[in-house]
Structures are given as structure tokens and as C-alpha cells.
Amino acid sequence: MSVIPALRVSGLRKVYANGVEALRGIDLDVAEGDFFALLGPNGAGKSTLIGIVSSLVNASAGQVEVFGVDIARHREQAMRLIGLVPQEINFNLFEKPLDILVNYAGFYGVPRDEAVRRAHEELERAQLAGKARMMSRTLSGGMKRRLMIARALMTRPKLLILDEPTAGVDIEIRRGMWKLMREINAAGTTVILTTHYLEEAEDLCRHIAIIDRGRIVQHSTMKALLATLDVEAFVFDIDGVLPASLPMLDGVCLTARDPHTLDVEMPRAMDLNGVFAALAAQGIRVRSMRNRTNRLEELFVRLTGKEAA
Ligand code: ADP
Ligand code: MG
């Protein structure tokens, strides 16, 4: 059975007029029903990618299909399948939530009666029912964000894309939004979320792609990615020469880099002394050791903001 992905991106490139190469050949598949995280530091190209997928930005090269619909050839049809929640609040603060939702749906050709019905439904889901006729300006930050999600859902999109929906909002608001996003996904909508919070992606998403400087540097399940993060890598300098066959140690991967140097990968939780002892039992004495930096982890340090960019 051939399954049409919710999103298929191939060979996507974007060079802005000022010469910035924002995307350098992106290939990406997102399955229908998935909760997908696109994780990357500022300037990685997340918004550019989302802008192209939602037809707001023109690609320089490559192809995008939304549920099999080519966005270049059938722009309107593709746009109808997508709901976009942009990073910045972009509704009129002097309109009421109900009107914002109804007018938005009207713009997409939803008849007024149906739009009003949907608006009440979405306001309910976003826990904004009591605010339907208040001036939007008076909503709290979290409510404004939920209103943006409600608006995106007015066209009943099959794919909801959220561009850093929780950037800079406090943890309580984030939790509320996570709950809402989970419910939307559970109801059958495919969700793509960009974020630079690792823990957010970890909490919500089944699949993840990491984007850095316009390239996908990792694309896997969240589970597999987390497994790679639990590994610590060292380089051991050995006294003398390594034997031809290295000892077998449960959970530890030993590789001779050269006759005097051993590459060691082991679970972070494991005690190094046990490894030293097992090596010593085979006559291998470790003279000195250093941490081998894990590229992926370096990336994460940057992503999670623990190091200045
Ligand atoms: P992210 O959303 O991951 O922070 P962006 O897609 O916004 O990244 O930006 C990727 C790169 O493209 C950055 O170097 C940014 O400065 C540049 N860029 C983004 N938008 C424009 C634009 N409209 N014109 C020129 N350069 C842009
Ligand atoms: Mg962005």
C-alpha cells in the first residue's frame, strides 16, 4: 500500500534576495497523523521552510507536496489543507475573537452560518468561549496564542503548522498550549511544530528533524534521538600497544583508533571505573583520557540555549 505523506519536501532551497542561503537542500517526509518537531537554533531556516510550505515565501528550487498536492501547481488547493499559526501575533487587537474567526473563515470561502458554528466550537476548544465578544486587546498572552490556534483551525486543515508557538511565553501558558496541541493531534490533525526548546519537542512529538544552517542534520524518531543522547564518548590513550582482540563489555562499544588509542562509547549512567578495571584485566592500561565531544550534543547545547550562540 502506498501511503501519501502529509508533507513531502524534496530538494528545497531558498536563497533570499540579499544572498542569504536560508535552505540548502531540504528533504523531509511527515506522515499523516504525526506530531512532528522541527528543532533548530535561531536562523536555522525553520520559518523559511514553513513559509514556503504555506505558500508565503517562494522557493528557489525544490518541491513541496501537501497530502500529494504540489504547492506550486495547485497553490490554493494546498493552502486549504494547511492551518498556519505564525510566530508573531498578527490579528487585529481591536476586533473580537468571534469576529476574527468568522472573518478568517469567510476569507477562505466558508459560508457565514457554518463559520459562526465553527467559531463557537473552536473558541470552546481553546477555552475562550467566555471571551468571544471581548476586545482581543484585553486577552492575556496565553489567550492570544490560543486564539491564533483556533483561527488556524477554522478551515478544518488536515495539517496544522505552528511556528515557535511557545517562544518567550511562560511555562504555565506553554503547558496549556501543549495540552491543546495534543488534543488537536489526537483528533486526527497532523501537527508540525517548530521550536528551539528540546524539552517541548521531547514531550509532545513522535518524530523530529533537526535543522541547522539550512540543512537537516538529523531526522529520526524522538525515541532513537534520545537514545543517542544518553551515550557518552571518550578517547583513551593506552600505555603500550592494544591487543588484537578487545574485551567485550556489556553496553560498551570499544574501537581501536590506532594501536595506542581507544574510542569508547558507553551509556552516560555507567561507571568508568568498571571499564578501567575490565581493560586492566586484559593488560590494557589507560594512561590518559579525554571526552570526545558528541556533535549531536554540541548541537543540543546550542539548541537548548545553555551556551551563547
Ligand atoms: P529560523 O526561523 O530558524 O530562526 P529563518 O528561516 O527565519 O530561521 O532564517 C534563516 C536565515 O535566513 C537567517 O539567516 C535569516 O537571517 C535569513 N532570512 C530570513 N528571512 C529573510 C528575508 N526575508 N530576507 C533575507 N534573509 C532572510
Ligand atoms: Mg523563525
Coordinates of C-alpha atoms and ligand atoms in Angstrom, one line a residue:
M1 CA 0.0 0.0 0.0
S2 CA 1.4 3.4 -0.9
V3 CA 0.7 6.0 1.7
I4 CA 0.7 9.7 0.8
P5 CA 2.6 11.7 3.4
A6 CA 1.0 14.8 5.0
L7 CA 4.1 16.6 3.9
R8 CA 6.8 15.8 1.4
V9 CA 9.7 18.2 0.9
S10 CA 12.4 17.4 -1.6
G11 CA 15.5 19.3 -2.7
L12 CA 14.2 22.5 -1.2
R13 CA 16.4 25.5 -1.5
K14 CA 16.0 29.2 -0.6
V15 CA 18.3 32.0 -1.4
Y16 CA 17.0 35.4 -0.3
A17 CA 17.5 38.4 -2.5
N18 CA 20.3 39.6 -0.2
G19 CA 22.2 36.3 -0.9
V20 CA 21.4 34.6 2.3
E21 CA 21.2 30.8 1.7
A22 CA 18.4 30.0 4.2
L23 CA 17.7 26.5 2.9
R24 CA 20.4 24.4 1.3
G25 CA 18.6 21.3 0.0
I26 CA 15.9 20.1 2.5
D27 CA 14.3 16.6 2.1
L28 CA 11.6 15.8 4.6
D29 CA 8.6 13.5 5.0
V30 CA 6.0 13.9 7.6
A31 CA 3.4 11.1 7.9
E32 CA -0.3 11.7 8.3
G33 CA -1.3 11.8 11.9
D34 CA 2.2 12.5 13.1
F35 CA 3.2 15.1 15.8
F36 CA 6.4 16.3 14.2
A37 CA 9.0 18.6 15.7
L38 CA 11.3 20.8 13.6
L39 CA 14.0 21.8 16.0
G40 CA 16.7 24.3 15.3
P41 CA 18.5 27.3 16.6
N42 CA 17.6 30.9 15.6
G43 CA 18.4 31.5 11.9
A44 CA 18.5 27.8 11.1
G45 CA 15.8 28.2 8.4
K46 CA 12.6 27.0 10.3
S47 CA 10.4 29.9 9.4
T48 CA 11.7 30.0 5.8
L49 CA 10.8 26.3 5.4
I50 CA 7.3 26.9 7.0
G51 CA 6.8 30.0 4.9
I52 CA 7.5 28.0 1.7
V53 CA 5.2 25.1 2.7
S54 CA 2.4 27.5 3.5
S55 CA 2.9 29.5 0.2
L56 CA 4.0 32.7 1.8
V57 CA 7.6 32.5 0.6
N58 CA 8.7 31.4 -2.9
A59 CA 11.2 28.6 -3.0
S60 CA 14.4 29.0 -5.1
A61 CA 14.4 25.3 -6.0
G62 CA 12.8 22.0 -5.0
Q63 CA 9.3 20.6 -4.5
V64 CA 6.7 20.6 -1.7
E65 CA 3.6 18.3 -1.6
V66 CA 0.9 18.6 1.0
F67 CA -1.1 15.4 1.0
G68 CA 0.1 14.7 -2.5
V69 CA -0.8 18.2 -3.7
D70 CA 2.1 20.1 -5.3
I71 CA 2.0 23.6 -3.8
A72 CA 3.5 25.3 -6.9
R73 CA 1.0 23.8 -9.3
H74 CA -2.1 23.8 -7.0
R75 CA -1.4 26.6 -4.6
E76 CA -5.0 27.2 -3.4
Q77 CA -5.8 23.6 -3.0
A78 CA -2.7 23.0 -0.9
M79 CA -3.3 26.1 1.2
R80 CA -6.7 24.8 2.1
L81 CA -5.1 21.7 3.6
I82 CA -2.9 23.8 5.9
G83 CA -3.5 25.8 9.0
L84 CA -0.7 28.1 10.0
V85 CA 0.0 29.6 13.4
P86 CA 2.7 32.2 12.9
Q87 CA 5.2 33.1 15.5
E88 CA 4.0 36.7 15.9
I89 CA 0.5 37.7 17.0
N90 CA -1.0 39.0 13.8
F91 CA -4.7 39.5 14.4
N92 CA -6.3 42.9 14.8
L93 CA -6.3 43.7 18.5
F94 CA -9.4 45.9 18.1
E95 CA -11.5 43.0 16.8
K96 CA -13.4 40.5 18.9
P97 CA -12.3 36.8 18.9
L98 CA -15.6 35.7 17.4
D99 CA -15.3 38.2 14.5
I100 CA -11.6 37.3 13.9
L101 CA -12.5 33.7 13.5
V102 CA -15.6 34.2 11.4
N103 CA -13.9 36.7 9.1
Y104 CA -11.0 34.4 8.6
A105 CA -13.2 31.5 7.6
G106 CA -15.1 33.8 5.3
F107 CA -11.9 34.7 3.5
Y108 CA -11.5 31.0 2.8
G109 CA -15.0 30.8 1.5
V110 CA -16.7 29.1 4.4
P111 CA -20.4 30.2 4.5
R112 CA -21.2 32.5 7.3
D113 CA -23.6 30.2 9.3
E114 CA -21.0 27.4 9.1
A115 CA -18.3 29.9 10.1
V116 CA -20.2 31.0 13.2
R117 CA -20.9 27.4 14.2
R118 CA -17.2 26.5 13.8
A119 CA -16.1 29.7 15.6
H120 CA -18.1 28.7 18.7
E121 CA -16.7 25.2 18.6
E122 CA -13.1 26.4 18.3
L123 CA -13.5 29.1 21.0
E124 CA -14.8 26.3 23.2
R125 CA -11.8 24.0 22.4
A126 CA -9.4 26.9 23.0
Q127 CA -11.1 27.7 26.3
L128 CA -12.0 31.1 25.0
A129 CA -15.8 30.7 25.0
G130 CA -16.3 33.4 27.6
K131 CA -14.2 35.8 25.6
A132 CA -15.9 35.6 22.3
R133 CA -17.2 39.2 22.4
M134 CA -14.4 40.9 24.3
M135 CA -11.9 43.2 22.6
S136 CA -8.9 40.9 21.7
R137 CA -6.6 43.5 23.1
T138 CA -7.8 42.6 26.6
L139 CA -6.9 38.9 26.3
S140 CA -3.9 37.6 28.2
G141 CA -0.8 36.4 26.3
G142 CA -1.8 32.8 26.5
M143 CA -5.3 33.5 25.3
K144 CA -4.0 35.4 22.3
R145 CA -1.9 32.4 21.4
R146 CA -4.8 30.1 21.7
L147 CA -6.9 32.4 19.6
M148 CA -4.3 32.1 16.8
I149 CA -4.6 28.3 17.0
A150 CA -8.4 28.5 17.0
R151 CA -8.2 30.7 13.9
A152 CA -5.9 28.3 12.1
L153 CA -8.4 25.5 12.7
M154 CA -11.4 27.4 11.2
T155 CA -10.7 26.0 7.8
R156 CA -10.5 22.4 9.2
P157 CA -6.9 21.9 8.0
K158 CA -5.5 18.4 7.8
L159 CA -2.1 19.8 8.6
L160 CA -1.5 22.3 11.4
I161 CA 1.8 24.1 11.4
L162 CA 2.9 26.1 14.4
D163 CA 6.0 28.3 14.2
E164 CA 7.5 28.6 17.6
P165 CA 4.1 28.9 19.3
T166 CA 5.6 29.0 22.7
A167 CA 8.7 31.1 22.2
G168 CA 9.1 33.5 25.1
V169 CA 5.9 32.6 26.9
D170 CA 5.9 31.4 30.5
I171 CA 5.7 27.8 31.5
E172 CA 2.0 27.9 32.5
I173 CA 0.9 29.2 29.2
R174 CA 3.2 26.7 27.4
R175 CA 1.6 23.8 29.3
G176 CA -1.9 25.0 28.3
M177 CA -0.8 25.1 24.7
W178 CA 0.8 21.7 24.8
K179 CA -2.5 20.3 26.1
L180 CA -4.4 22.0 23.3
M181 CA -1.9 20.8 20.6
R182 CA -2.1 17.3 22.0
E183 CA -5.9 17.3 21.7
I184 CA -5.8 18.6 18.2
N185 CA -3.4 15.9 17.2
A186 CA -5.4 13.2 19.0
A187 CA -8.5 14.4 17.0
G188 CA -6.6 13.4 13.8
T189 CA -4.9 16.5 12.6
T190 CA -1.2 16.2 11.6
V191 CA 0.8 18.7 13.6
I192 CA 4.2 20.2 12.8
L193 CA 5.8 22.3 15.4
T194 CA 9.0 24.4 15.2
T195 CA 10.7 25.1 18.5
H196 CA 14.1 25.7 19.9
Y197 CA 13.0 24.0 23.2
L198 CA 14.3 20.5 23.3
E199 CA 12.0 19.5 26.2
E200 CA 9.0 20.7 24.3
A201 CA 9.8 18.5 21.3
E202 CA 10.6 15.6 23.6
D203 CA 7.3 15.9 25.5
L204 CA 5.0 16.2 22.5
C205 CA 6.5 14.8 19.4
R206 CA 6.9 11.4 17.9
H207 CA 9.3 12.4 15.1
I208 CA 11.9 15.0 14.9
A209 CA 14.1 16.7 12.4
I210 CA 16.9 19.0 13.5
I211 CA 17.7 21.8 11.1
D212 CA 20.9 23.8 11.3
R213 CA 22.1 26.4 8.9
G214 CA 19.6 25.4 6.2
R215 CA 20.3 21.7 6.4
I216 CA 18.6 18.8 8.1
V217 CA 21.3 17.3 10.3
Q218 CA 19.1 14.7 12.0
H219 CA 15.8 13.1 11.1
S220 CA 14.5 10.3 13.3
T221 CA 12.0 9.2 15.9
M222 CA 12.2 11.0 19.2
K223 CA 13.0 7.7 20.9
A224 CA 16.0 7.0 18.8
L225 CA 17.3 10.5 19.2
L226 CA 17.0 10.4 22.9
A227 CA 18.9 7.1 22.9
T228 CA 21.8 8.7 21.1
L229 CA 21.9 11.5 23.6
D230 CA 22.4 9.0 26.5
V231 CA 25.7 7.9 25.1
E232 CA 28.9 9.4 26.3
A233 CA 32.1 9.2 24.2
F234 CA 35.7 9.1 25.3
V235 CA 39.1 8.7 23.8
F236 CA 41.6 6.6 25.9
D237 CA 45.3 6.8 25.4
I238 CA 46.8 3.4 26.1
D239 CA 50.2 2.5 27.6
G240 CA 52.0 0.3 25.1
V241 CA 50.1 -1.4 22.3
L242 CA 46.5 -2.7 22.3
P243 CA 45.9 -6.4 21.9
A244 CA 44.5 -7.7 18.7
S245 CA 41.2 -8.6 20.3
L246 CA 39.5 -6.1 22.6
P247 CA 37.5 -7.2 25.7
M248 CA 33.7 -7.4 25.4
L249 CA 31.9 -5.2 27.8
D250 CA 28.1 -5.1 28.1
G251 CA 26.7 -1.9 26.7
V252 CA 30.2 -0.5 25.9
C253 CA 31.5 0.0 22.4
L254 CA 35.3 -0.2 22.1
T255 CA 37.1 0.6 18.8
A256 CA 40.8 0.8 18.3
R257 CA 41.5 4.1 16.5
D258 CA 45.2 3.1 16.3
P259 CA 47.4 0.7 18.3
H260 CA 47.7 3.2 21.2
T261 CA 44.2 4.8 21.1
L262 CA 40.8 3.5 22.0
D263 CA 37.5 5.1 21.2
V264 CA 34.9 4.3 23.9
E265 CA 31.2 4.8 23.8
M266 CA 29.1 4.0 26.8
P267 CA 25.8 4.8 28.5
R268 CA 26.1 8.1 30.4
A269 CA 25.0 6.4 33.6
M270 CA 27.7 3.8 33.5
D271 CA 30.7 3.9 35.9
L272 CA 34.0 4.5 34.2
N273 CA 35.9 2.6 36.9
G274 CA 34.3 -0.6 35.8
V275 CA 35.6 0.0 32.3
F276 CA 39.1 0.7 33.5
A277 CA 39.0 -2.5 35.6
A278 CA 37.8 -4.7 32.7
L279 CA 40.6 -3.2 30.5
A280 CA 43.2 -3.7 33.2
A281 CA 42.2 -7.4 33.5
Q282 CA 43.3 -7.7 29.8
G283 CA 46.5 -5.9 30.4
I284 CA 45.3 -2.7 28.9
R285 CA 46.4 0.3 31.0
V286 CA 44.8 3.7 30.3
R287 CA 47.4 6.4 30.5
S288 CA 45.1 9.4 30.0
M289 CA 41.6 10.0 28.7
R290 CA 39.5 12.9 27.3
N291 CA 35.9 13.4 26.5
R292 CA 35.1 13.1 22.8
T293 CA 32.6 15.8 22.0
N294 CA 29.4 14.5 20.6
R295 CA 28.4 16.6 17.6
L296 CA 24.8 16.0 18.3
E297 CA 25.1 17.0 21.9
E298 CA 27.0 20.2 21.0
L299 CA 24.2 20.9 18.7
F300 CA 21.7 20.4 21.5
V301 CA 23.6 22.6 23.9
R302 CA 23.2 25.3 21.4
L303 CA 19.6 24.5 20.7
T304 CA 18.6 24.4 24.3
G305 CA 20.3 27.8 24.9
K306 CA 22.7 26.6 27.5
E307 CA 25.5 28.2 25.6
A308 CA 25.6 31.6 24.0
A309 CA 25.0 31.4 20.2
Ligands
ADP1 P1 14.6 30.5 12.0 O1 13.1 30.6 11.8 O2 15.0 29.0 12.1 O3 15.1 31.3 13.1 P2 14.7 31.8 9.4 O4 14.1 30.9 8.4 O5 13.9 33.0 9.9 O6 15.3 31.0 10.6 O7 16.0 32.5 8.8 C1 17.0 31.7 8.1 C2 18.1 32.6 7.6 O8 17.5 33.4 6.5 C3 18.6 33.6 8.6 O9 20.0 33.8 8.2 C4 17.8 34.8 8.3 O10 18.6 36.0 8.6 C5 17.6 34.8 6.8 N1 16.3 35.4 6.4 C6 15.1 35.1 6.9 N2 14.2 35.9 6.3 C7 14.8 36.6 5.4 C8 14.4 37.6 4.4 N3 13.1 38.0 4.3 N4 15.3 38.2 3.7 C9 16.6 37.9 3.9 N5 17.1 37.0 4.7 C10 16.2 36.4 5.5
MG2 MG 11.6 31.5 12.9

